[in-house]
mmCIF file of C-alpha atoms in Angstrom:
data_model
loop_
_atom_site.group_PDB
_atom_site.id
_atom_site.type_symbol
_atom_site.label_atom_id
_atom_site.label_comp_id
_atom_site.label_asym_id
_atom_site.label_seq_id
_atom_site.Cartn_x
_atom_site.Cartn_y
_atom_site.Cartn_z
ATOM 1 C CA LYS A 71 6.553 -21.611 0.654
ATOM 2 C CA MET A 72 4.889 -18.205 1.044
ATOM 3 C CA ASN A 73 7.953 -16.706 2.739
ATOM 4 C CA GLU A 74 10.200 -18.017 -0.049
ATOM 5 C CA ALA A 75 8.022 -16.336 -2.663
ATOM 6 C CA LYS A 76 8.004 -13.103 -0.670
ATOM 7 C CA LYS A 77 11.775 -13.251 -0.215
ATOM 8 C CA LEU A 78 12.188 -13.810 -3.957
ATOM 9 C CA GLN A 79 9.973 -10.788 -4.669
ATOM 10 C CA ASP A 80 12.017 -8.694 -2.230
ATOM 11 C CA ASP A 81 15.277 -9.863 -3.820
ATOM 12 C CA LEU A 82 13.970 -8.927 -7.276
ATOM 13 C CA GLY A 83 12.976 -5.462 -6.069
ATOM 14 C CA VAL A 84 9.335 -6.159 -6.852
ATOM 15 C CA ASN A 85 8.271 -4.650 -3.533
ATOM 16 C CA ALA A 86 8.900 -1.214 -2.055
ATOM 17 C CA VAL A 87 9.209 -0.879 1.721
ATOM 18 C CA VAL A 88 8.099 2.447 3.189
ATOM 19 C CA LYS A 89 9.000 3.239 6.772
ATOM 20 C CA LEU A 90 6.256 5.144 8.574
ATOM 21 C CA LYS A 91 7.170 8.422 10.277
ATOM 22 C CA TYR A 92 4.216 7.954 12.610
ATOM 23 C CA PRO A 93 3.810 4.243 13.462
ATOM 24 C CA VAL A 94 0.276 3.105 14.304
ATOM 25 C CA ARG A 95 -1.121 0.434 16.590
ATOM 26 C CA LEU A 96 -3.449 -1.878 14.703
ATOM 27 C CA PRO A 97 -6.598 -3.260 16.369
ATOM 28 C CA THR A 98 -4.663 -6.535 16.746
ATOM 29 C CA GLY A 99 -2.214 -4.736 19.046
ATOM 30 C CA GLU A 100 0.554 -5.003 16.470
ATOM 31 C CA ILE A 101 2.622 -1.836 15.893
ATOM 32 C CA LEU A 102 2.871 -0.998 12.216
ATOM 33 C CA ASP A 103 6.079 0.942 11.537
ATOM 34 C CA LYS A 104 6.684 0.017 7.926
ATOM 35 C CA LEU A 105 4.661 -1.211 5.003
ATOM 36 C CA THR A 106 5.612 -3.413 2.075
ATOM 37 C CA LEU A 107 3.952 -2.367 -1.153
ATOM 38 C CA ARG A 108 3.926 -4.609 -4.181
ATOM 39 C CA ARG A 109 3.912 -3.091 -7.628
ATOM 40 C CA VAL A 110 0.527 -2.022 -8.972
ATOM 41 C CA LYS A 111 -0.890 -4.403 -11.561
ATOM 42 C CA VAL A 112 -3.489 -3.824 -14.267
ATOM 43 C CA GLY A 113 -5.981 -5.856 -12.233
ATOM 44 C CA ASP A 114 -5.643 -3.381 -9.363
ATOM 45 C CA LEU A 115 -6.555 -0.476 -11.642
ATOM 46 C CA ARG A 116 -9.482 -2.431 -13.098
ATOM 47 C CA ALA A 117 -10.700 -3.305 -9.596
ATOM 48 C CA VAL A 118 -10.906 0.340 -8.528
ATOM 49 C CA SER A 119 -11.916 1.852 -11.876
ATOM 50 C CA ARG A 120 -15.588 2.133 -10.856
ATOM 51 C CA ILE A 121 -14.726 4.266 -7.805
ATOM 52 C CA GLU A 122 -15.281 7.860 -8.886
ATOM 53 C CA ASN A 123 -13.648 9.662 -5.962
ATOM 54 C CA GLU A 124 -9.905 9.920 -6.669
ATOM 55 C CA ALA A 125 -8.917 9.835 -2.984
ATOM 56 C CA GLU A 126 -11.015 6.720 -2.369
ATOM 57 C CA GLN A 127 -9.554 5.152 -5.519
ATOM 58 C CA GLY A 128 -6.019 5.765 -4.233
ATOM 59 C CA LEU A 129 -6.923 4.225 -0.875
ATOM 60 C CA ALA A 130 -8.481 1.199 -2.559
ATOM 61 C CA ILE A 131 -5.301 0.583 -4.579
ATOM 62 C CA LEU A 132 -3.214 1.071 -1.444
ATOM 63 C CA ALA A 133 -5.288 -1.509 0.419
ATOM 64 C CA ARG A 134 -4.786 -3.988 -2.433
ATOM 65 C CA ILE A 135 -1.017 -3.540 -2.690
ATOM 66 C CA THR A 136 -0.300 -3.487 1.052
ATOM 67 C CA GLY A 137 -2.823 -6.134 2.149
ATOM 68 C CA LEU A 138 -4.205 -3.743 4.765
ATOM 69 C CA VAL A 139 -7.929 -3.320 5.285
ATOM 70 C CA PRO A 140 -9.428 0.169 4.884
ATOM 71 C CA GLU A 141 -9.894 0.440 8.677
ATOM 72 C CA ASP A 142 -6.114 0.031 9.105
ATOM 73 C CA LEU A 143 -5.445 2.673 6.454
ATOM 74 C CA ASP A 144 -7.709 5.046 8.413
ATOM 75 C CA LEU A 145 -5.156 5.001 11.228
ATOM 76 C CA LEU A 146 -2.284 6.286 9.071
ATOM 77 C CA ASP A 147 -0.960 9.822 9.432
ATOM 78 C CA LEU A 148 -1.603 11.916 6.326
ATOM 79 C CA GLU A 149 2.124 12.475 5.804
ATOM 80 C CA ASP A 150 2.719 8.710 5.767
ATOM 81 C CA LEU A 151 -0.250 8.187 3.446
ATOM 82 C CA ASN A 152 1.180 10.707 0.981
ATOM 83 C CA ALA A 153 4.583 8.985 1.082
ATOM 84 C CA LEU A 154 2.923 5.620 0.420
ATOM 85 C CA GLN A 155 0.886 6.953 -2.471
ATOM 86 C CA ASP A 156 3.943 8.593 -4.004
ATOM 87 C CA THR A 157 5.428 5.119 -4.469
ATOM 88 C CA PHE A 158 2.766 4.121 -6.971
ATOM 89 C CA ARG A 159 1.298 7.379 -8.246
ATOM 90 C CA PRO A 160 3.866 7.909 -11.060
ATOM 91 C CA GLN A 161 3.064 4.469 -12.509
ATOM 92 C CA THR A 162 -0.672 5.154 -12.707
ATOM 93 C CA GLN A 163 -0.532 8.605 -14.317
ATOM 94 C CA GLN A 164 1.669 7.903 -17.334
#
């Protein structure tokens, strides 16, 4: 059932897929070469609203919308991180 819901989301364009320029190896041994980001929801903004540091806030949102843990995000190249954040930044600043 989960895959059907995910496929439906993908078909509806709810998710953005960002290919990493610099793939990383997760602690599980899995190579991460692309990330699926769901759209940011109000609940995501509320969840991170108490974080004062803007960079940490962005990382917290990214963790929520990718399903990665902060330790996995730490492995990302800065260029890839910027590309990922560009996918949701315009929505949050309007």
